[in-house]
Short mmCIF file of C-alpha atoms in Angstrom, two decimals:
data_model
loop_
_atom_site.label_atom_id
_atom_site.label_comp_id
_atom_site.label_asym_id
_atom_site.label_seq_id
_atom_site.Cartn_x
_atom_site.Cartn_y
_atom_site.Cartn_z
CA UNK R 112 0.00 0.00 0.00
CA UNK R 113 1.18 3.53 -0.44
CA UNK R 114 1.89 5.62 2.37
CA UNK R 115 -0.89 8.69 2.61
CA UNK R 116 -0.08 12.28 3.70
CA UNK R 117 -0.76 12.87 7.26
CA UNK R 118 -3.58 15.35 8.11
CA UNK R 119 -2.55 19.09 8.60
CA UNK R 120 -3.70 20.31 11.59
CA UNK R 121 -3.73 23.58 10.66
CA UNK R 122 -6.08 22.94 8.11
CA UNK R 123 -8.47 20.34 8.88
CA UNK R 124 -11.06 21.02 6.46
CA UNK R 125 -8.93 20.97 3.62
CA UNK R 126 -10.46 19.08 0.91
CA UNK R 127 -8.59 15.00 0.48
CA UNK R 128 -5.92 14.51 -1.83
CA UNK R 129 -7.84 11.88 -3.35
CA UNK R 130 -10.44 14.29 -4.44
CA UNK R 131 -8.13 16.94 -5.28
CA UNK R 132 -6.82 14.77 -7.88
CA UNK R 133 -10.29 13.57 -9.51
CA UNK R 134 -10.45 17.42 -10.12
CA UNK R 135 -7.31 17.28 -12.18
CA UNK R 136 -7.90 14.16 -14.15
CA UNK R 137 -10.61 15.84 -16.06
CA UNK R 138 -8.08 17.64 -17.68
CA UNK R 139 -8.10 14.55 -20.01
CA UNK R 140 -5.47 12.05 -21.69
CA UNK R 141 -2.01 13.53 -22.48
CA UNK R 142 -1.78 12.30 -26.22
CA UNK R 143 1.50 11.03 -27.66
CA UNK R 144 3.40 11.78 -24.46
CA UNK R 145 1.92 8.52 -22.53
CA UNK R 146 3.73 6.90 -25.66
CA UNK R 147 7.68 7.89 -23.59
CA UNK R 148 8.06 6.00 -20.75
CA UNK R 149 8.00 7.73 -17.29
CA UNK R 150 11.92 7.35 -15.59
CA UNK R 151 11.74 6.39 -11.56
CA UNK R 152 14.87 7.32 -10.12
CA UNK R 153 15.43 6.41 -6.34
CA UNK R 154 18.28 4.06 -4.45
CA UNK R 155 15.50 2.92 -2.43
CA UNK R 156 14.23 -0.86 -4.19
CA UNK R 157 10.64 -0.30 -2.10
CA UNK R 158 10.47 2.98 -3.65
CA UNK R 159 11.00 1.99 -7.17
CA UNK R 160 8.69 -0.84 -6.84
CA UNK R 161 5.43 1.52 -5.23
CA UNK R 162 5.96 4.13 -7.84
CA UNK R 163 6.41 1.44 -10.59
CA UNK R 164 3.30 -0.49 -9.78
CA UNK R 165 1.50 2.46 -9.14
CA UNK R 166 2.40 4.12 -12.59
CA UNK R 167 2.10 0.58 -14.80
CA UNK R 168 -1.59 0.15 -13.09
CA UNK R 169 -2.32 3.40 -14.40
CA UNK R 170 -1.39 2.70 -17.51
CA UNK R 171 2.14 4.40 -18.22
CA UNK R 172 5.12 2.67 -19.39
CA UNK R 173 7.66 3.15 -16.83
CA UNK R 174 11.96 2.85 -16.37
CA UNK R 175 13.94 2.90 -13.23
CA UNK R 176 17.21 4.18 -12.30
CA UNK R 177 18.97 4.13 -8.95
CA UNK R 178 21.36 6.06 -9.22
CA UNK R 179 22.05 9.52 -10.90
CA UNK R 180 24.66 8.19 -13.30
CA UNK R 181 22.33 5.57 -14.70
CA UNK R 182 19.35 7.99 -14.76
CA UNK R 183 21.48 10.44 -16.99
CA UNK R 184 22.38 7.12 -19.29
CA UNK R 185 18.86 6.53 -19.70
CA UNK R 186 17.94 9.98 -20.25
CA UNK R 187 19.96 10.47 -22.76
CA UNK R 188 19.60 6.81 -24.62
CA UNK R 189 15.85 7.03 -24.39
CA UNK R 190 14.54 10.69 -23.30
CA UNK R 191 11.46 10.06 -21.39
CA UNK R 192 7.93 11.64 -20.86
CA UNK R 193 8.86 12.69 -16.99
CA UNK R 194 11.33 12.05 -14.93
CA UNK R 195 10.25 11.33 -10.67
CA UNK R 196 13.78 12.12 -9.33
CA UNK R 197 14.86 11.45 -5.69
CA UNK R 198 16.81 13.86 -3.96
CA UNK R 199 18.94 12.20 -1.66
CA UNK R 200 21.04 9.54 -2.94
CA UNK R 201 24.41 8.18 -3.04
CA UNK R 202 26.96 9.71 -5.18
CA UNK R 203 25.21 12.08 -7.68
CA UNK R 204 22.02 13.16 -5.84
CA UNK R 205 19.35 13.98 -7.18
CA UNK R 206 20.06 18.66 -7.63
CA UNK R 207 23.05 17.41 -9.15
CA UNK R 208 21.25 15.06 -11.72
CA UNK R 209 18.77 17.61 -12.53
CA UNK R 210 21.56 20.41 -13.21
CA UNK R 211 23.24 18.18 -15.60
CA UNK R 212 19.98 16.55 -17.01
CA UNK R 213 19.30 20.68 -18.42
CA UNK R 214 22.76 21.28 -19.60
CA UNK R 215 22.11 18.60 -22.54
CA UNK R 216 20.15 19.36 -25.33
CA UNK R 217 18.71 16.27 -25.93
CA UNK R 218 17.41 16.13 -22.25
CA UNK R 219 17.40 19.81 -20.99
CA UNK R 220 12.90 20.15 -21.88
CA UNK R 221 12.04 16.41 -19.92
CA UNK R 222 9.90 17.68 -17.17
CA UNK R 223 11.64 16.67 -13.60
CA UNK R 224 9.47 16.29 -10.60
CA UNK R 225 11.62 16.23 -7.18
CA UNK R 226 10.86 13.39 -5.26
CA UNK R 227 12.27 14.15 -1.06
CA UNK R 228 11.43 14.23 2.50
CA UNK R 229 12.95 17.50 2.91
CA UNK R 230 10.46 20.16 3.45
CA UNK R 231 12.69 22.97 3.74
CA UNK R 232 11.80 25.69 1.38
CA UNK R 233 15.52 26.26 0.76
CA UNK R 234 15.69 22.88 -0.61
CA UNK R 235 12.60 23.41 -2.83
CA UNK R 236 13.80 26.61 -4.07
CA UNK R 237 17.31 25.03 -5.46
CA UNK R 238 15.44 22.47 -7.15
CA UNK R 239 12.98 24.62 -8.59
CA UNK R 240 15.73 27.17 -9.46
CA UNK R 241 17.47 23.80 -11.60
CA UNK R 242 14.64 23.74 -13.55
CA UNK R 243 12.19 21.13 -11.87
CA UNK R 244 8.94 21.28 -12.53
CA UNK R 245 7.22 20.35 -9.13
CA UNK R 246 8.19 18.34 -5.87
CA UNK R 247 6.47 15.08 -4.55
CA UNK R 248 6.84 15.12 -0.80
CA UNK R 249 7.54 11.39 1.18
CA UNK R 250 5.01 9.38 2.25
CA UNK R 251 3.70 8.97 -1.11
CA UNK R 252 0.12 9.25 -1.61
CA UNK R 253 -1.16 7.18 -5.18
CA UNK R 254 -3.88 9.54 -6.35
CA UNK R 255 -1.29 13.12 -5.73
CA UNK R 256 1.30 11.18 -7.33
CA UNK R 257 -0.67 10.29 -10.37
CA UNK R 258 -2.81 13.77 -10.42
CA UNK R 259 1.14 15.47 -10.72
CA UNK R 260 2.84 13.58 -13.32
CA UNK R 261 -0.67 13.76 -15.09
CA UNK R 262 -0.74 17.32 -15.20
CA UNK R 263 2.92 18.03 -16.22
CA UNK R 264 2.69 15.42 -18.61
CA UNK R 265 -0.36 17.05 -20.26
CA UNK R 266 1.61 20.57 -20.45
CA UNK R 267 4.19 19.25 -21.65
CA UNK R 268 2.67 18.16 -24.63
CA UNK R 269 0.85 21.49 -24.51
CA UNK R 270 4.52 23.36 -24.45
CA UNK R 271 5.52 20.78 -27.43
CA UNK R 272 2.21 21.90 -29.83
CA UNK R 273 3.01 25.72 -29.34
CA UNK R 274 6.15 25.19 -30.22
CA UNK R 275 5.26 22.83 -33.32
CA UNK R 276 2.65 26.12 -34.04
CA UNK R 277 5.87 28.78 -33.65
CA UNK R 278 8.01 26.79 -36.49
CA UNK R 279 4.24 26.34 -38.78
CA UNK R 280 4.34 30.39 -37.91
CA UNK R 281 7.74 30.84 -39.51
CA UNK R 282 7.20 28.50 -42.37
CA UNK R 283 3.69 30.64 -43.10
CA UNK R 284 6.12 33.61 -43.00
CA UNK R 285 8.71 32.26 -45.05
CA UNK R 286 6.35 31.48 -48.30
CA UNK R 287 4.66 35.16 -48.36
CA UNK R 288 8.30 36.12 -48.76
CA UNK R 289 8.36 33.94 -51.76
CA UNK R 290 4.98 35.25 -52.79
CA UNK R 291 5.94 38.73 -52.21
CA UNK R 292 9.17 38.27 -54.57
CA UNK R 293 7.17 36.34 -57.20
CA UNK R 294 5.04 39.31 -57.64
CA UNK R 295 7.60 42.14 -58.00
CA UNK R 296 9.24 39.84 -60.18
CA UNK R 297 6.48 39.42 -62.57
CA UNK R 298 5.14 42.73 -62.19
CA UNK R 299 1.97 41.91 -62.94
CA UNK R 300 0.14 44.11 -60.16
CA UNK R 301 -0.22 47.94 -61.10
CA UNK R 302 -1.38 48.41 -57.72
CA UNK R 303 1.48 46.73 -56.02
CA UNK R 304 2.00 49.12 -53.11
CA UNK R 305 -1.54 48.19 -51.93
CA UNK R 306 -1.68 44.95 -52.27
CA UNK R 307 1.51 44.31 -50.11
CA UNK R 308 -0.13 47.06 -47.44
CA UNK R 309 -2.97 44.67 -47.44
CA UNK R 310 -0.83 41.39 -47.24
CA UNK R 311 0.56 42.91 -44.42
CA UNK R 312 -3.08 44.47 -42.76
CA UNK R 313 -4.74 40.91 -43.51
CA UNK R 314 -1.82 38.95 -42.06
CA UNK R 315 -1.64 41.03 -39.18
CA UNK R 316 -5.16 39.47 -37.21
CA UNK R 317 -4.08 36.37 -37.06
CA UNK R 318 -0.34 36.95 -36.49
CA UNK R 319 -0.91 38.87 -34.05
CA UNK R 320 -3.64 36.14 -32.34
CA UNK R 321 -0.68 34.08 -32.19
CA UNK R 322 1.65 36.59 -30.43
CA UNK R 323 -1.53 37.33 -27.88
CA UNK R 324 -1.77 33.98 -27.51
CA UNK R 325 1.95 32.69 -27.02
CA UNK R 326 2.54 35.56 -24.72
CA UNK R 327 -0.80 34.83 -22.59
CA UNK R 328 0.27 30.85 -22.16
CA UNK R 329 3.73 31.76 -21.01
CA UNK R 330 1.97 34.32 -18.13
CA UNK R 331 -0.31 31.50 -17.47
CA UNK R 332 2.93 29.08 -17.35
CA UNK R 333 4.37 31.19 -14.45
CA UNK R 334 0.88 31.29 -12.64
CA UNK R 335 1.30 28.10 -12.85
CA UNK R 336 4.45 27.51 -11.54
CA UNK R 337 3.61 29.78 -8.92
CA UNK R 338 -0.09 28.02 -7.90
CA UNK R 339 1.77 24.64 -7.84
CA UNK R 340 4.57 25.97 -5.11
CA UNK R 341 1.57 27.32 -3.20
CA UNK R 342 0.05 24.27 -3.06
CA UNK R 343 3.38 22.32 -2.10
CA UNK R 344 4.32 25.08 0.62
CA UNK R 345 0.94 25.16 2.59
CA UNK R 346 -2.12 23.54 1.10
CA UNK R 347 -5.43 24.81 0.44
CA UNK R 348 -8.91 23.92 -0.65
CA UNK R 349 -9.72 24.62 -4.60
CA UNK R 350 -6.03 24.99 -5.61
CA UNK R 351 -6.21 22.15 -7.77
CA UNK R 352 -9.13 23.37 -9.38
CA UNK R 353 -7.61 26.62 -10.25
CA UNK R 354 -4.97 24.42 -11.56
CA UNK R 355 -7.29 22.68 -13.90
CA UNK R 356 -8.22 25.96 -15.22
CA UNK R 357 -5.00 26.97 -16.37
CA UNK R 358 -4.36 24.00 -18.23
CA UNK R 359 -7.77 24.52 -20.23
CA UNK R 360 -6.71 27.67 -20.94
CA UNK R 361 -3.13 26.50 -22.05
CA UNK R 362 -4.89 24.05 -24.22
CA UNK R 363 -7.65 26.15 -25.72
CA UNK R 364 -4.64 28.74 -26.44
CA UNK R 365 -2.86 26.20 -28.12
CA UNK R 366 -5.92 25.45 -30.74
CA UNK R 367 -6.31 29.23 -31.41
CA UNK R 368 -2.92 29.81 -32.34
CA UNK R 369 -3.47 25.95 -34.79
CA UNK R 370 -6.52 28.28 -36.31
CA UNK R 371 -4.93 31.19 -36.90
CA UNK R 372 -1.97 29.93 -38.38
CA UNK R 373 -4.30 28.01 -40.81
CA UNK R 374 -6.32 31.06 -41.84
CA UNK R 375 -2.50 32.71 -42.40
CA UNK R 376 -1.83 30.10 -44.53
CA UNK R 377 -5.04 30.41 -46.59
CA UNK R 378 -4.02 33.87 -47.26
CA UNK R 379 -0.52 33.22 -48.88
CA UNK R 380 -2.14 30.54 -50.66
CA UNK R 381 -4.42 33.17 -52.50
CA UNK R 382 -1.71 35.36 -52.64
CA UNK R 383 0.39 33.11 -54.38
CA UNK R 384 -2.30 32.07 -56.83
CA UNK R 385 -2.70 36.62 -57.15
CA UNK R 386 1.21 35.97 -58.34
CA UNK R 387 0.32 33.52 -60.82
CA UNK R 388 -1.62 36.38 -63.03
CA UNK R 389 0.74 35.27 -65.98
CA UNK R 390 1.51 38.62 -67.21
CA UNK R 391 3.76 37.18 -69.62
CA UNK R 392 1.16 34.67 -71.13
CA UNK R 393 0.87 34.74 -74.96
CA UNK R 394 -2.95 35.99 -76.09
CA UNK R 395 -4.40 34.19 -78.57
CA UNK R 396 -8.03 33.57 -80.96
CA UNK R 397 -10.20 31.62 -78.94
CA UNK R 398 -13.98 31.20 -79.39
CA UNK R 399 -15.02 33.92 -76.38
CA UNK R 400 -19.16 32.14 -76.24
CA UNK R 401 -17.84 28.51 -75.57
CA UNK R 402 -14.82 30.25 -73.03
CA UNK R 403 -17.53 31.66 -71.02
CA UNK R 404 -20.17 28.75 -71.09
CA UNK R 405 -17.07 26.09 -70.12
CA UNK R 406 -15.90 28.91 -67.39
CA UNK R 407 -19.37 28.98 -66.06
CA UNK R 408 -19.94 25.35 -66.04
CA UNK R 409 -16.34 25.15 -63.87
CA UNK R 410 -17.65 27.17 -61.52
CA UNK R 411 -21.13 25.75 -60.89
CA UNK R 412 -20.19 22.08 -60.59
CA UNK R 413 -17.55 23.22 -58.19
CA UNK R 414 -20.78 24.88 -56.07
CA UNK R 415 -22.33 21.55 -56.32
CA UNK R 416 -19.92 19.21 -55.52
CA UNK R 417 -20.10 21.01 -52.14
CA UNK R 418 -23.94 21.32 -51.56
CA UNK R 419 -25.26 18.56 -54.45
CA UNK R 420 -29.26 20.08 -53.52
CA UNK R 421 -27.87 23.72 -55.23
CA UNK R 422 -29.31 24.03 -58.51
CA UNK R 423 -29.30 27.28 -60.89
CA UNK R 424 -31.62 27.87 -63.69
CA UNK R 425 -29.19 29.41 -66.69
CA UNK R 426 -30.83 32.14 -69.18
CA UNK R 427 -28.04 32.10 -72.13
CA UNK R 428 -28.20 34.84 -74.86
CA UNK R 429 -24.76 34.39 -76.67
CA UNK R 430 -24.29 36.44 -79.97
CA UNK R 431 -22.81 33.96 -82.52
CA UNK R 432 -21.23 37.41 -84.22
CA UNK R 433 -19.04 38.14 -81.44
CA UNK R 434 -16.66 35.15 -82.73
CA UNK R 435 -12.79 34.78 -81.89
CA UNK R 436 -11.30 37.13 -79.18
CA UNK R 437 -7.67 37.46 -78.41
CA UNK R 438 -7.34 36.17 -74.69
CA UNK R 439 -4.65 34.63 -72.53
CA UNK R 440 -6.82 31.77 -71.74
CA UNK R 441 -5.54 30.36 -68.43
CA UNK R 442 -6.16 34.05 -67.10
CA UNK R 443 -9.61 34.93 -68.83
CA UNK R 444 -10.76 31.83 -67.46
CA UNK R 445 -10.17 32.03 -63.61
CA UNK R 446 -11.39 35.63 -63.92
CA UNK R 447 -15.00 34.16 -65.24
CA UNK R 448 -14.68 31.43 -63.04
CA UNK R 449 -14.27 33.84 -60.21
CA UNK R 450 -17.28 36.37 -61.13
CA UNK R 451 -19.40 33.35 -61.76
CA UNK R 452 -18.26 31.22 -58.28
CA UNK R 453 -19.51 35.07 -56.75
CA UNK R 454 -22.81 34.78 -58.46
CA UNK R 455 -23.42 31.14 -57.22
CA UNK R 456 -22.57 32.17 -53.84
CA UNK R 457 -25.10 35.15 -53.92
CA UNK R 458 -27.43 32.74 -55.03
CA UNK R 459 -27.00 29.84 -52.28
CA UNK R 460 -27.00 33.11 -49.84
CA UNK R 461 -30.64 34.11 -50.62
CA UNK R 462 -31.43 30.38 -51.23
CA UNK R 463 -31.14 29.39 -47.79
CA UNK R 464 -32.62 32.76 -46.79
CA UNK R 465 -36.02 32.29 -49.02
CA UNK R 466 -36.79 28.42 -49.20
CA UNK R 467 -37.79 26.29 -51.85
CA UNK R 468 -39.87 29.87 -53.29
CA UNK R 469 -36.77 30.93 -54.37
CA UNK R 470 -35.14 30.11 -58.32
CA UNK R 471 -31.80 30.87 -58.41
CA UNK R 472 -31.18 32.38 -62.04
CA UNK R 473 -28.03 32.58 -63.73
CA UNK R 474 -27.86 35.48 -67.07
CA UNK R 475 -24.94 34.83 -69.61
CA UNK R 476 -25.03 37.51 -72.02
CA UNK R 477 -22.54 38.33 -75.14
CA UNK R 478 -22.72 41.09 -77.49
CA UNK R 479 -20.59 42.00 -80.56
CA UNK R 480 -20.22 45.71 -80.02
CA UNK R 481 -17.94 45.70 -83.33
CA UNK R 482 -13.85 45.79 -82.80
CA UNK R 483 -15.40 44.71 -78.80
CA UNK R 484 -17.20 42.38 -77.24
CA UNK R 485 -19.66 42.72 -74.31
CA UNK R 486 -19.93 40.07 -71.48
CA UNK R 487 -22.82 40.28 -68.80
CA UNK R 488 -23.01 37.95 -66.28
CA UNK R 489 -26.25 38.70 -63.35
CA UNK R 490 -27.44 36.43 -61.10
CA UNK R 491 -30.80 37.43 -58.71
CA UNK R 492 -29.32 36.55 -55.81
CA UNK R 493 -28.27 38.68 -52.29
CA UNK R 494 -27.13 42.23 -53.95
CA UNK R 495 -24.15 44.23 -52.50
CA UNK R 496 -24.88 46.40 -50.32
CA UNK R 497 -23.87 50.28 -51.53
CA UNK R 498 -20.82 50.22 -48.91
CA UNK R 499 -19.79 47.22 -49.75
CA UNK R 500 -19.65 48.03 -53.95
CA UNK R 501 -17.18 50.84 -53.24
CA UNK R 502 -14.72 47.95 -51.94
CA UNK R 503 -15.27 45.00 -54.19
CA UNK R 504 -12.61 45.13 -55.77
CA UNK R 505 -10.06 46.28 -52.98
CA UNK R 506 -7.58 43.42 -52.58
CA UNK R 507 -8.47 41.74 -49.22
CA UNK R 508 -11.72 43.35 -49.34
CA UNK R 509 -14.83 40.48 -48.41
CA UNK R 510 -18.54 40.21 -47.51
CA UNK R 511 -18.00 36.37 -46.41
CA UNK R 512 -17.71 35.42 -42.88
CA UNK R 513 -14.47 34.60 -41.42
CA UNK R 514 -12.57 31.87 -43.01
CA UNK R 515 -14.68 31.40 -45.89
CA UNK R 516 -12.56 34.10 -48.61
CA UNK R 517 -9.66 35.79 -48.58
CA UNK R 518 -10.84 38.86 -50.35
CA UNK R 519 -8.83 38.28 -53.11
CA UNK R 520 -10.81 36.88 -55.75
CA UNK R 521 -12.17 39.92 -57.09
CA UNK R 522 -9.32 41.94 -57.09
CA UNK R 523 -7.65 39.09 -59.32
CA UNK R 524 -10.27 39.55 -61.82
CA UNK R 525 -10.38 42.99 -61.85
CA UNK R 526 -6.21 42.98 -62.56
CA UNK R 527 -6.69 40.25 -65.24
CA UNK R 528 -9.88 41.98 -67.11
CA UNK R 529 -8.89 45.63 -66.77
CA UNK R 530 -5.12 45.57 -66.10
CA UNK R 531 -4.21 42.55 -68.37
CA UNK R 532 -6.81 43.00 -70.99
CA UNK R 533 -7.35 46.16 -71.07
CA UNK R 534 -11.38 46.28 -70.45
CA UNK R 535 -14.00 47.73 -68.73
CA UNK R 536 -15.89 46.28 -65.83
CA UNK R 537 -18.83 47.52 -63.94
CA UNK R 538 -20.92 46.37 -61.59
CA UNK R 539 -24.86 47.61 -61.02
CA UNK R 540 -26.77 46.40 -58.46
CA UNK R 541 -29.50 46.01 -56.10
CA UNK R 542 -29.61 44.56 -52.32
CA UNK R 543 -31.38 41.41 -52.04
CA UNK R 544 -32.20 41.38 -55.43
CA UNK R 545 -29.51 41.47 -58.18
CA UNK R 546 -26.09 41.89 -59.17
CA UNK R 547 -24.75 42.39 -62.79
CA UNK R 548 -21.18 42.51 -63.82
CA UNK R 549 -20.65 43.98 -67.54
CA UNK R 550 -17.22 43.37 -68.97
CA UNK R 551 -16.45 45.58 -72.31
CA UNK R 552 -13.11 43.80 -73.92
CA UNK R 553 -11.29 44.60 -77.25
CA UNK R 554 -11.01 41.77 -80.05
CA UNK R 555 -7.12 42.36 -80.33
CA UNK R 556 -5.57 41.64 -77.43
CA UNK R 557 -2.98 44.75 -77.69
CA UNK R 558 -5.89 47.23 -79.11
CA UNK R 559 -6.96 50.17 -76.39
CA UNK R 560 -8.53 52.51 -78.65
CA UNK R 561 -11.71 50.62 -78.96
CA UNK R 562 -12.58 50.91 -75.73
CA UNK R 563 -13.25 54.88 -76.33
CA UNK R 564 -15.49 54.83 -78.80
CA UNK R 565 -17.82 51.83 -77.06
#
């Protein structure tokens, strides 16, 4: 049996260490960590064997030292979860261990929890001051025991996924460098002064999240610290609970900064595909009615694939005059599939706002206006809103909630319509009931003129 903690008389109403514990445990498994094996070192065999049955019955893999020179072997051969470390023993005791246990790399982040009969705080501050994690005070009591390495075991693995976020954070970093140089190389972005304003304005949120967030889990790391060497120097009712709390909050910090440095990455990813605007792609003839209808089609079975019960009703009124049109392809075609992937949107919007009443309608127009072409595209679906229309085409600019568009999709058509093409897009509209883009686009790829006479 193991040894329980005696009863303080100064406090005897404080709440059982038992229970204590069953506070902590809802904190929940500790993940890959209970994977590492948990190292015992004491030169007392009764000691090893308690701690080891109590930690295998539990469910942890365990190793034992008993000594400090074997401990350090171990360590090193094998770096464990958590190290239990005894303080006084033969030859290299247990400060000593510890010190050289965080001079190596390999073993200078295991998390050591002091093991002793001392209760001087003298002795507790040196080990803290090595970098130990926590004391265990003999007589052992099973449930504290457990409830401890439980708890540093779990932030551990905390401390391990913020910093597995930090290097994701400098990788997300790294590749809008690339995307920044890819664009000034190209030069494909008249406007390039704002759009690298709003890289940096859009990146900014979430980076700064992150910061927020790192910096609040390393205050709440030291409250910690400090609400466990409360506990240890005089016991009270509740502290456990209040360390429950911080380890929810450690862990809740540690999915914000996973989301955050997703949406980052989202945002380079768009910006990289802004890059991609192949200013140096060769125009040629292409048969502008069956570009737009293929375009269109992209677009909508995209929409689908996501919500199959989304279903448009098209009203097509192509002019067979309007013929060949010189277009870089690739380009012309993400810019329709980009104005119509708006539309459907619009639609599903007012869809799910109106019922089964509503028919979403999709208008494809084409007009030969002579040396150009005119392209409609209007769908009857939400509107823009009048504040919103000054802004549409402001890179980073969006209506859509919060993870759902980057706000670059219509600035991207606008540079490939109007800045690569040369045309004329405008957009009229009406809230909650329409929205109408009207592209006006020379025949010749290279031909400006045109446009001031349509």
């Amino acid at each position: 049996m193991i040894a329980m903690l005696p009863a303080s008389p100064e406090h005897p109403d404080l709440k059982p260490a038992k229970a204590i514990a069953a506070d902590l445990l809802a904190v929940g498994p500790v993940g890959a960590e209970s994977e590492r094996p948990i190292l015992i070192v004491d030169d007392n065999p009764t000691n090893l064997k308690v701690l080891s049955k109590t930690l295998t019955s539990a469910g942890f893999e365990v190793a034992v030292a008993n000594n400090g020179t074997t401990a350090l072997k171990l360590a090193a051969y094998d770096p464990p979860a958590l190290i239990l470390l005894d303080v006084m023993m033969p030859g290299i005791d247990g400060f000593k261990t510890c010190e050289r246990l965080k001079e190596e790399e390999i073993t200078q982040d295991i998390p050591v929890i002091f093991m002793t009969a001392l209760s001087e705080t003298a002795a507790k501050v040196r080990g803290l001051s090595l970098g130990a994690v926590d004391y265990i005070t003999k007589p052992f009591e099973e449930e504290e025991v457990l409830a401890r390495v439980r708890l540093h075991m779990r932030l551990n693995t905390l401390a391990r996924a913020l910093e597995t976020q930090n290097q994701q954070l400098v990788k997300t970093l790294a590749d809008l460098q690339a995307a920044q140089k890819q664009i000034v190389a190209q030069e494909k972005l008249a406007s390039l002064g704002t759009l690298t304003a709003g890289v940096a304005h859009e990146l900014r949120n979430p980076l700064n999240f992150v910061n927020n967030f790192a910096a609040g889990s390393m205050d709440m790391a030291q409250e910690l610290q400090e609400l466990l060497q409360a506990y240890q120097a005089q016991p009270q009712p509740g502290l456990w609970a209040d360390v429950t709390a911080v380890v929810q909050e450690l862990a809740e910090n540690a999915r914000s900064i996973h989301e955050h440095g997703q949406r980052a990455e989202s945002i380079i990813q768009s910006m990289m595909q802004h890059a991609r605007t192949d200013g140096g792609g060769q125009a040629q003839p292409v048969e502008l009615n069956a570009l737009i209808e293929q375009s269109v089609q992209l677009a909508y079975h995209s929409r689908r694939a996501k919500d199959s019960s989304f279903n448009v009703a098209f009203v097509r009124q192509y002019d067979p005059g309007v013929g060949l049109v010189e277009l870089v392809i690739g380009d012309f075609t993400r810019a329709i599939i980009n104005l119509a992937d708006n539309a459907c949107y619009a639609l599903g919007l007012k869809q799910v706002s109106l019922g089964e009443t509503f028919q979403p309608q999709l208008t494809l127009i084409t007009r030969d206006r002579g040396q150009a072409v005119e392209v409609v595209i209007r769908d009857n679906g939400s509107g823009i809103s009048t504040e919103a229309l000054e802004k549409i085409f402001t890179p980073f600019f969006t209506t859509k909630p919060a993870g759902e568009g980057t706000g670059l999709g219509l600035s991207l058509t606008h540079d490939i319509l109007v800045g690569q093409h040369r045309g004329n897009l405008n957009v009229a509209t009406a809230l909650g009931e329409y929205t109408e883009f009207t592209l006006i686009l020379p025949k010749q790829f290279t031909d400006q003129s045109v446009l001031q006479s349509v």
